[in-house]
CSV table of C-alpha atoms in Angstrom, one decimal:
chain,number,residue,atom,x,y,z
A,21,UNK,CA,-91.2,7.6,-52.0
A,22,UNK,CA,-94.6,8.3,-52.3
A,23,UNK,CA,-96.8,7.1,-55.2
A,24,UNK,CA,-98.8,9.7,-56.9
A,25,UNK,CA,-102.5,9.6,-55.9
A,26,UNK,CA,-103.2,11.3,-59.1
A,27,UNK,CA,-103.2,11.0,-63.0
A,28,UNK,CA,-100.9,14.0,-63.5
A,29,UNK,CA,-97.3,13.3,-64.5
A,30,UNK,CA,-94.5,13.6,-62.2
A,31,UNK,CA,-93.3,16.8,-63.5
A,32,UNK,CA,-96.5,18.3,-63.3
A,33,UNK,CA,-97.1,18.6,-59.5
A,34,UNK,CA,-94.3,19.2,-56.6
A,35,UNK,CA,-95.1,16.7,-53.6
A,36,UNK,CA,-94.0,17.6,-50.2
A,37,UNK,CA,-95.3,15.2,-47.0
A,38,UNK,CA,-97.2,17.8,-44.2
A,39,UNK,CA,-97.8,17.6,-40.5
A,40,UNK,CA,-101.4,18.5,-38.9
A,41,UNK,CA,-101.4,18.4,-35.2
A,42,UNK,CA,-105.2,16.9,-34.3
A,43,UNK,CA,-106.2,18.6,-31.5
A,44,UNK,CA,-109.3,16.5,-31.1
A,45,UNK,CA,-107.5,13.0,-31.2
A,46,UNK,CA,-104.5,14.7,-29.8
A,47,UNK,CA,-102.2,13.3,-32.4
A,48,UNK,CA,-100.4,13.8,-35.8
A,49,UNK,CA,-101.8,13.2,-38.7
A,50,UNK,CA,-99.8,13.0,-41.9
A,51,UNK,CA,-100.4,13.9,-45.6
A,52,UNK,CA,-99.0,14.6,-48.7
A,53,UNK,CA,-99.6,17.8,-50.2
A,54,UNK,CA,-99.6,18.0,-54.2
A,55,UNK,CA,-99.3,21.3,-55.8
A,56,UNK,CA,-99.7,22.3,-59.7
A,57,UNK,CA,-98.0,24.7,-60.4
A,58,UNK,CA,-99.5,25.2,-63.9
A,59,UNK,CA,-103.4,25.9,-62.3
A,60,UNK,CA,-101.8,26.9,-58.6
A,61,UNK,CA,-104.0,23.8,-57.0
A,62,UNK,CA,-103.7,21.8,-54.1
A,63,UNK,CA,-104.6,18.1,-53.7
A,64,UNK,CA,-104.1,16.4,-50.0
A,65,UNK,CA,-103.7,12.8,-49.8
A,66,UNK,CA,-104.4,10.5,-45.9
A,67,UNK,CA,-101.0,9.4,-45.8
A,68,UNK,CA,-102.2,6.1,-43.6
A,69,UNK,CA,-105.3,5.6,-45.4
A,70,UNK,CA,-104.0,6.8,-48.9
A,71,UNK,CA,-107.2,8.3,-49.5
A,72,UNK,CA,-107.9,11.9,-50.8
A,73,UNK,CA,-108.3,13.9,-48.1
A,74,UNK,CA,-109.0,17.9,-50.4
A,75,UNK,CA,-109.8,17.0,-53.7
A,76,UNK,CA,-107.9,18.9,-56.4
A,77,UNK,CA,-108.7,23.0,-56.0
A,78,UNK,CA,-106.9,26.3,-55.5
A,79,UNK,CA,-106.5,27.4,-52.0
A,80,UNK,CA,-106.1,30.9,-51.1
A,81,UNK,CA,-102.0,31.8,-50.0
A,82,UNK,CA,-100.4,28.7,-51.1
A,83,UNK,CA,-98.2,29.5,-53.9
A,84,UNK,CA,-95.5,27.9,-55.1
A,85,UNK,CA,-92.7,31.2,-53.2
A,86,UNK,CA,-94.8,29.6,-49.7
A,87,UNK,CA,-93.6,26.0,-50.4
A,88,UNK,CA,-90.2,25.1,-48.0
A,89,UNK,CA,-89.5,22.4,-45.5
A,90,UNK,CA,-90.4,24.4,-42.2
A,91,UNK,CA,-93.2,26.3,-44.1
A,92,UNK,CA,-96.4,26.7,-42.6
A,93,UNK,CA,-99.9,26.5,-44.1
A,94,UNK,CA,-103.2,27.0,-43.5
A,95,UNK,CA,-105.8,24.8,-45.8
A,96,UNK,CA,-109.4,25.6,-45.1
A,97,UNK,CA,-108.6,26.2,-41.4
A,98,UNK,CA,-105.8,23.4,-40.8
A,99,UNK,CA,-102.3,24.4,-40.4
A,100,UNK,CA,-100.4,21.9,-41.8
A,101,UNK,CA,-96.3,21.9,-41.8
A,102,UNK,CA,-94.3,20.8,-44.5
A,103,UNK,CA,-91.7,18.7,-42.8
A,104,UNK,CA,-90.3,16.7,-45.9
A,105,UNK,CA,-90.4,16.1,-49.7
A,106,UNK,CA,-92.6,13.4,-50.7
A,107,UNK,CA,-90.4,12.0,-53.7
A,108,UNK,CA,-87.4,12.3,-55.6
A,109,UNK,CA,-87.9,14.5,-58.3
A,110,UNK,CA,-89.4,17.4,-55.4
A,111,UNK,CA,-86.4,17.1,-53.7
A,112,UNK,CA,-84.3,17.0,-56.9
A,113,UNK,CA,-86.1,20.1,-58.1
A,114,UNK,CA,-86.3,22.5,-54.9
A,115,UNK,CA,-82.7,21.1,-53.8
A,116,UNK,CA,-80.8,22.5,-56.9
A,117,UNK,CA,-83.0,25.3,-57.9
A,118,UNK,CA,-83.9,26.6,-54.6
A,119,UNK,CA,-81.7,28.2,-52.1
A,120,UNK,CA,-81.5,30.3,-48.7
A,121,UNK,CA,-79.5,33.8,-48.2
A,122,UNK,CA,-79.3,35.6,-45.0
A,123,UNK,CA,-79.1,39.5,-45.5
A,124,UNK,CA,-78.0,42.0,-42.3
A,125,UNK,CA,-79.1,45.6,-42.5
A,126,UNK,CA,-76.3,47.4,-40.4
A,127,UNK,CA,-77.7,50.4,-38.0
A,128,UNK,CA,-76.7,53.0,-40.2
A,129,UNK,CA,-78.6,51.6,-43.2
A,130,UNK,CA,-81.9,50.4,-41.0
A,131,UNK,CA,-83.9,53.9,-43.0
A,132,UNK,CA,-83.7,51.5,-45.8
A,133,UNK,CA,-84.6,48.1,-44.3
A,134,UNK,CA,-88.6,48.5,-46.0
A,135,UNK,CA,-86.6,49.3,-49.5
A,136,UNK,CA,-83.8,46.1,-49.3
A,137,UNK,CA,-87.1,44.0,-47.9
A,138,UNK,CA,-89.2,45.0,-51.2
A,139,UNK,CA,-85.8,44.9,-53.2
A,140,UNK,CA,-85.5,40.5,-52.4
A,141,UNK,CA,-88.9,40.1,-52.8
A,142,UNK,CA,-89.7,41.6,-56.1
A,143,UNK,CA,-86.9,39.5,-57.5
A,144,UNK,CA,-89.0,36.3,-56.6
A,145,UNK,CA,-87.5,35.8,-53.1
A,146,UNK,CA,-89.9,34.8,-49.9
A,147,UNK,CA,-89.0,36.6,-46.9
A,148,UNK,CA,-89.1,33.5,-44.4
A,149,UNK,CA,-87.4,35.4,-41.0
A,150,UNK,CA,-86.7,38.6,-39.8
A,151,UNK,CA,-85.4,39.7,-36.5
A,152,UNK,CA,-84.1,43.1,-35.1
A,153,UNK,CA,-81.9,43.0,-32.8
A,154,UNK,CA,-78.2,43.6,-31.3
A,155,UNK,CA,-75.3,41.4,-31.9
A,156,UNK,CA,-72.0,40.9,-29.8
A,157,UNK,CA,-68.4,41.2,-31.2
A,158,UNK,CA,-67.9,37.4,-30.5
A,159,UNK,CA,-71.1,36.4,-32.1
A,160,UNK,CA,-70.5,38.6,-35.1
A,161,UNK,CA,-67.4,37.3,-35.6
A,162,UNK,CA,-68.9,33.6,-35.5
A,163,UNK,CA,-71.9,35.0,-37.7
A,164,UNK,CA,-69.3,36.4,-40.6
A,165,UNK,CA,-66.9,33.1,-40.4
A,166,UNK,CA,-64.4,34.6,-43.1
A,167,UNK,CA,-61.7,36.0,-41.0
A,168,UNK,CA,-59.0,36.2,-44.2
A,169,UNK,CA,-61.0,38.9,-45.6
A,170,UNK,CA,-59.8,42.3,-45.2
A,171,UNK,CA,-63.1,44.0,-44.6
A,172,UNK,CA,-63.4,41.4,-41.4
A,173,UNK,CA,-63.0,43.8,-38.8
A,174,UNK,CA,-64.9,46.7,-40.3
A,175,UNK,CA,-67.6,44.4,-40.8
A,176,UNK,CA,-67.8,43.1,-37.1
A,177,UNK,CA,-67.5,46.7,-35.7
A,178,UNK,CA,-70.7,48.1,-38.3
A,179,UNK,CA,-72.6,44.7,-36.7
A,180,UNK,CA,-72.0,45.6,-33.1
A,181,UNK,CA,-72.2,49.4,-33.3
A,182,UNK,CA,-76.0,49.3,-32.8
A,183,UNK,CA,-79.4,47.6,-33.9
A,184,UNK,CA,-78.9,45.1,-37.1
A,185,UNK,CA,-82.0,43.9,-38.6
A,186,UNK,CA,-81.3,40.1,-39.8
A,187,UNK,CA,-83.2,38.7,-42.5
A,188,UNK,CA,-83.5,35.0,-43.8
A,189,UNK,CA,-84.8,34.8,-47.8
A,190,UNK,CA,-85.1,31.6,-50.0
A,191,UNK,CA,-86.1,31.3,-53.3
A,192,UNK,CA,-84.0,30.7,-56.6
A,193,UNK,CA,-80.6,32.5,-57.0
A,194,UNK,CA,-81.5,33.8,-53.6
A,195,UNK,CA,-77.5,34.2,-53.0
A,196,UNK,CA,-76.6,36.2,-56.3
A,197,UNK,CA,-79.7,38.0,-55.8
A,198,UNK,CA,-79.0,39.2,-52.0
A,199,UNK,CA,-75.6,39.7,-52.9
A,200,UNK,CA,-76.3,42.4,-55.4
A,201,UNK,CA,-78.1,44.7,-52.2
A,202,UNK,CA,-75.3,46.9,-51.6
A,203,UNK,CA,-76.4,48.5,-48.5
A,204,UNK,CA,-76.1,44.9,-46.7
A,205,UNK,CA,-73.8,42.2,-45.8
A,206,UNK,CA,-75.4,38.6,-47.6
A,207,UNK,CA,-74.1,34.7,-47.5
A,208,UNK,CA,-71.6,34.1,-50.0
A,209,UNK,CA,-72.7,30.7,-50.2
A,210,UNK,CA,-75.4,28.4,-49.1
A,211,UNK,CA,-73.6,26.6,-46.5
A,212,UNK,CA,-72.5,29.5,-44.8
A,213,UNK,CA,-76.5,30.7,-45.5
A,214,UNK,CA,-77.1,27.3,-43.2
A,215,UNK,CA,-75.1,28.1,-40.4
A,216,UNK,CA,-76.2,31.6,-40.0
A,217,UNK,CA,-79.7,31.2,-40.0
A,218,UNK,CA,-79.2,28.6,-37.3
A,219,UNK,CA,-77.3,31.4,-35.3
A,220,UNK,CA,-79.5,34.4,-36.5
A,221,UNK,CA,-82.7,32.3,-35.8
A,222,UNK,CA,-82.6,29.4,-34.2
A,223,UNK,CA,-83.3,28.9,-30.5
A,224,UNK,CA,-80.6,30.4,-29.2
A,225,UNK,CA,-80.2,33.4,-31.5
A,226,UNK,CA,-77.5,35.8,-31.2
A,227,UNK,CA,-79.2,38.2,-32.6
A,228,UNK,CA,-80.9,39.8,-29.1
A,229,UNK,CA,-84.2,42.2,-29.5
A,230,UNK,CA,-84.4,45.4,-27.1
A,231,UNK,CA,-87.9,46.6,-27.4
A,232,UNK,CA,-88.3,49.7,-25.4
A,233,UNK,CA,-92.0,48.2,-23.8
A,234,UNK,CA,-92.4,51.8,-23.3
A,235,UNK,CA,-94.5,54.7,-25.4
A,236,UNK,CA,-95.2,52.1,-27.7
A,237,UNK,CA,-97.6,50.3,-29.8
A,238,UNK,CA,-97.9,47.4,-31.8
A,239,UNK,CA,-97.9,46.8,-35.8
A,240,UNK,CA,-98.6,42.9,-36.9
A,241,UNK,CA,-98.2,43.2,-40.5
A,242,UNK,CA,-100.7,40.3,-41.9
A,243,UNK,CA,-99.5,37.0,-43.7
A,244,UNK,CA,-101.2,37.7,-46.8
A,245,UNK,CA,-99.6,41.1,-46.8
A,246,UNK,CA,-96.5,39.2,-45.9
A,247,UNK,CA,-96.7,36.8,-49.2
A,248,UNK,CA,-98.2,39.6,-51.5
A,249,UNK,CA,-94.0,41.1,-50.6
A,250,UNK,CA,-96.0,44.1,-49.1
A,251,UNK,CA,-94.0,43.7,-46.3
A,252,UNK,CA,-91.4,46.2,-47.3
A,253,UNK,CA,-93.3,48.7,-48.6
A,254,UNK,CA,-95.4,48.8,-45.4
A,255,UNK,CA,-92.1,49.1,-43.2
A,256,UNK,CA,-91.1,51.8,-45.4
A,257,UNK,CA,-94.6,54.1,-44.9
A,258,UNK,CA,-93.9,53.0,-41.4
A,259,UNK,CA,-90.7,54.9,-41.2
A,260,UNK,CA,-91.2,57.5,-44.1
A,261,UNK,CA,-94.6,59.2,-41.9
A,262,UNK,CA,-92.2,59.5,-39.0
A,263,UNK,CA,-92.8,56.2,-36.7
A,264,UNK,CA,-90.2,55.0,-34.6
A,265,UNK,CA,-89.3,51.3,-35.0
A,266,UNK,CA,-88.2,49.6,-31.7
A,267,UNK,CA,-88.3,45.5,-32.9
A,268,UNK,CA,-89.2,43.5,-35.4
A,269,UNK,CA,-89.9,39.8,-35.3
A,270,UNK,CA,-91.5,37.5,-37.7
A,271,UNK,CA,-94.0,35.0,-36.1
A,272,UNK,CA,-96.3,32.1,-37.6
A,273,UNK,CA,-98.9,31.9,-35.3
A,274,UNK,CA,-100.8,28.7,-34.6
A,275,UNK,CA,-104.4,28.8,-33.8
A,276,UNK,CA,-103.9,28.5,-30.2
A,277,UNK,CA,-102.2,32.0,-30.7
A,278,UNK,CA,-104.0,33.7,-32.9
A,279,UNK,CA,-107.2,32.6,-31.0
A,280,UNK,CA,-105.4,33.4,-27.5
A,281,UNK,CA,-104.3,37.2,-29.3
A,282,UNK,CA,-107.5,37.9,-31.2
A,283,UNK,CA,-110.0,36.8,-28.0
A,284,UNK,CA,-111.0,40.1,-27.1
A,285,UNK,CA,-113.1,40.6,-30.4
A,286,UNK,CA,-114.6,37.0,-30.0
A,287,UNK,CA,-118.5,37.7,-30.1
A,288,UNK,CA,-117.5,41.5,-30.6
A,289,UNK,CA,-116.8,41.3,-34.2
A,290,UNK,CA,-118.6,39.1,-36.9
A,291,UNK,CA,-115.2,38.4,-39.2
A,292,UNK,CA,-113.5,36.9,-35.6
A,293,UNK,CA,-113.2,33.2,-37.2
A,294,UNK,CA,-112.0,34.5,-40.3
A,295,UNK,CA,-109.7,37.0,-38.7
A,296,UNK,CA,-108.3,34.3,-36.8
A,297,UNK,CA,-107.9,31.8,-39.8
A,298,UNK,CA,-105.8,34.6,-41.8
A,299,UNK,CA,-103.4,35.5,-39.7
A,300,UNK,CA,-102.5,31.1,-38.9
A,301,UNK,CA,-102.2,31.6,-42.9
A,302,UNK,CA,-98.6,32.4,-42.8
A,303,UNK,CA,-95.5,34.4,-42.0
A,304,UNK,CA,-96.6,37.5,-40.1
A,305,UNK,CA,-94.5,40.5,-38.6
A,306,UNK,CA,-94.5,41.8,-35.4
A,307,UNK,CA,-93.3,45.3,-35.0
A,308,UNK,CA,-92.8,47.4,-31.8
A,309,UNK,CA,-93.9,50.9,-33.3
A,310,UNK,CA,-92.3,53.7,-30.6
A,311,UNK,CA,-92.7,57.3,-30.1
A,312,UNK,CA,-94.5,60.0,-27.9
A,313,UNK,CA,-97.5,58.9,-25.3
A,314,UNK,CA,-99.5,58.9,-27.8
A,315,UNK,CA,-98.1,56.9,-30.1
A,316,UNK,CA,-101.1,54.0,-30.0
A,317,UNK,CA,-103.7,56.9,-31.2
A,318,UNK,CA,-101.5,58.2,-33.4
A,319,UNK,CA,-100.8,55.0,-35.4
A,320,UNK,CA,-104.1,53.8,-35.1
A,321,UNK,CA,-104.9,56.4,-36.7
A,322,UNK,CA,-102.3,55.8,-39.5
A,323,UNK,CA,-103.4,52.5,-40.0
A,324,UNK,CA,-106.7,53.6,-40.9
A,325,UNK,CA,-110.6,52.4,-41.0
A,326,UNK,CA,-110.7,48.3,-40.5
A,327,UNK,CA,-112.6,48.0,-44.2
A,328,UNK,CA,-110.0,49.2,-46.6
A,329,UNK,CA,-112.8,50.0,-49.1
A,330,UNK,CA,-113.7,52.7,-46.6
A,331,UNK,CA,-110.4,53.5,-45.7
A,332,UNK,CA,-110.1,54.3,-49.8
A,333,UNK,CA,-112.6,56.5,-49.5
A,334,UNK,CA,-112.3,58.5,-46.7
A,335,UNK,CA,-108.1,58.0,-45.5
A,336,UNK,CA,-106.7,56.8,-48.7
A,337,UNK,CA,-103.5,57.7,-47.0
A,338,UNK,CA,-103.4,55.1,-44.4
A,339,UNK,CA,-102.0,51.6,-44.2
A,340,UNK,CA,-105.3,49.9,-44.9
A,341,UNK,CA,-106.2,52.1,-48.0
A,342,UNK,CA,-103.2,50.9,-49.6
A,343,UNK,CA,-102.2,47.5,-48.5
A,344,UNK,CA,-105.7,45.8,-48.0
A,345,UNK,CA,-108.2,44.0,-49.6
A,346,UNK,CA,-111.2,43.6,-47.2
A,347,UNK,CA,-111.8,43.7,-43.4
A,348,UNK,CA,-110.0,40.2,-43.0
A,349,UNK,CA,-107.4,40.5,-45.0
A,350,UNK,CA,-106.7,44.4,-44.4
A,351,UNK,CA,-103.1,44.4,-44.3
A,352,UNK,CA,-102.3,45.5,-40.9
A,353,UNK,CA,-103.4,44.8,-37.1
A,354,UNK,CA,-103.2,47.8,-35.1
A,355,UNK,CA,-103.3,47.9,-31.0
A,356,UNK,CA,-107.0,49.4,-30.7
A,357,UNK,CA,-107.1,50.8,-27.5
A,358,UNK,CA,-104.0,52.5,-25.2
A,359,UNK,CA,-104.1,50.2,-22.4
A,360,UNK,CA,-103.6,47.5,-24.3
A,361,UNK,CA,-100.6,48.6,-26.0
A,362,UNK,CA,-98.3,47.3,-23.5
A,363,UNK,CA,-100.0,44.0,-23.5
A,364,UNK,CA,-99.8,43.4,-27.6
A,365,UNK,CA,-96.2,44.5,-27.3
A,366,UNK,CA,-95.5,42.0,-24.8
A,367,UNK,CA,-97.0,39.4,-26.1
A,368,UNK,CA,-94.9,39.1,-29.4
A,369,UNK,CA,-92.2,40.2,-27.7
A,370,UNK,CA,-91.8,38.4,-24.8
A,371,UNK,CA,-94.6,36.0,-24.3
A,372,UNK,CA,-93.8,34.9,-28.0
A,373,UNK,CA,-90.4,35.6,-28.0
């Protein structure tokens, strides 16, 4: 148990203990991460030293929907990872109220993945995973569990007759609430939740991606995007101007990553820190956008000017028009040049894969 570093009463702030991997001492260092969920702030605490490491202050994409064991967050350009609660009544409080659901989009319903995505989040739910991919008959058998229901084998055959796009979801009533999508198959309860987001997403998921790595381009919808419950609605312009979708995969990027992704517009562009910083802030997607040769021009094009306040003005069509807020945080990264959208593709969806 962890004694509170601060005045505030115990129900007053959630407590959770984070991970920071030191890259300079080469070690990790451990904290405990307060939030206030009355004022949205954030305190951090030296866990060895038990002295205040971030005084008490709002920090930009940590809200309460971001806060899970396994979570990742950045804090003024550290990303720490919530590995445990810090006391009882956090545990108490995120155990009961708190829940996961795991949601499969069959083939013949992916048209509608961006709608059922926008339908959980809007009720409060945080999309944590999200993975396209195909499934076989033994592992959706294993997936579903229930063999004594009578829709078992229709069910099996509609997850292994094509693409199924798996999603993982937590939040409050996150079962009833994914339960009530009819165009998908949900948990019926959190135990089964458990055990299929350990087979849907866990190291050795059975849910296999086939991007085509050919006449395609990437999409890397943003983490702020991602916790604004954007992600949906961009999925659904995606598909509704006529793009091809050949994976999906969610990622959270470390800095190593996102510097290793982004170091082509190191010393090219001004916002690179920043740019980096934003997308180690979170959840992000990675989508395989396919079509003709020139798909890349064609959705770079679609995704519109880098400064959404621009793009408002003169393509207040495009992605960035609607879905961003400044050149940082502008929603979507696009491949910028054709030769390297094979080597964006591949790196989400093998080198990251």
């Amino acid at each position: 148990h962890f004694e509170n570093a601060t005045m505030a009463e115990e129900n007053d702030r959630f407590a959770f203990i984070a991970d920071w991997y030191d890259a300079a001492a080469a070690l990790v260092r451990k904290f405990a991460l307060m939030y206030f969920p009355r004022d949205g702030t954030v305190e951090l605490v030296d866990m060895k030293s038990k002295k205040i490491f971030l005084k008490r202050s709002k920090v930009d994409g940590v809200q309460l929907e971001n806060l899970f064991i396994g979570a990742s967050l950045n804090i003024h350009a550290r990303q720490l990872k919530l590995v445990d609660f810090a006391d009882d009544y956090t545990r108490r409080s995120f155990g009961t109220q708190r829940e996961r659901a795991v949601v499969l989009v069959k083939q013949a319903d992916l048209g509608a993945c961006g709608s059922i995505i926008t339908q959980l989040t809007a009720k409060g739910l945080a999309l944590v995973a999200a993975r396209l991919g195909v499934i076989a008959p033994s592992d959706a058998e294993e997936l579903i569990g229930t063999r004594d229901s009578p829709d078992f084998a229709t069910l099996v055959g509609q997850l292994t007759d094509g693409p199924v796009l798996a999603l993982e979801v937590l939040g409050v009533g996150a079962i009833s609430i994914a339960g009530g999508i009819r165009a998908a198959y949900a948990s019926p309860d959190t135990a089964t939740a458990a055990h299929q987001a350990e087979l849907a997403f866990g190291a050795n998921s059975v849910v296999q991606p086939t991007p085509a790595f050919e006449n395609s381009t990437l999409c890397l919808i943003k983490p702020h995007a991602v916790a604004e419950g954007n992600a949906g609605k961009i999925i659904d312009t995606i598909v509704g101007a006529g793009f091809g979708v050949g994976a999906i995969q969610t990622h959270t990027l470390d800095t190593a990553s996102a510097t290793e992704f982004l170091e082509v517009y190191k010393g090219v562009v001004a916002e690179y820190p920043a740019l980096v910083q934003a997308l180690t802030a979170g959840t992000s997607i990675a989508i395989e956008i396919v079509g003709d040769a020139d798909v890349q021009q064609k959705f770079r094009e679609f995704a519109g000017p880098t400064d959404p306040e621009i793009a408002r003005h003169i393509r207040k069509d495009t992605l960035r028009a609607k879905f961003g807020r400044d050149k940082v945080l502008n929603g979507v990264h696009c491949t910028d040049l054709p030769e390297d959208a094979g080597l964006e593709v591949d790196y989400f969806f093998k080198i990251l894969a």
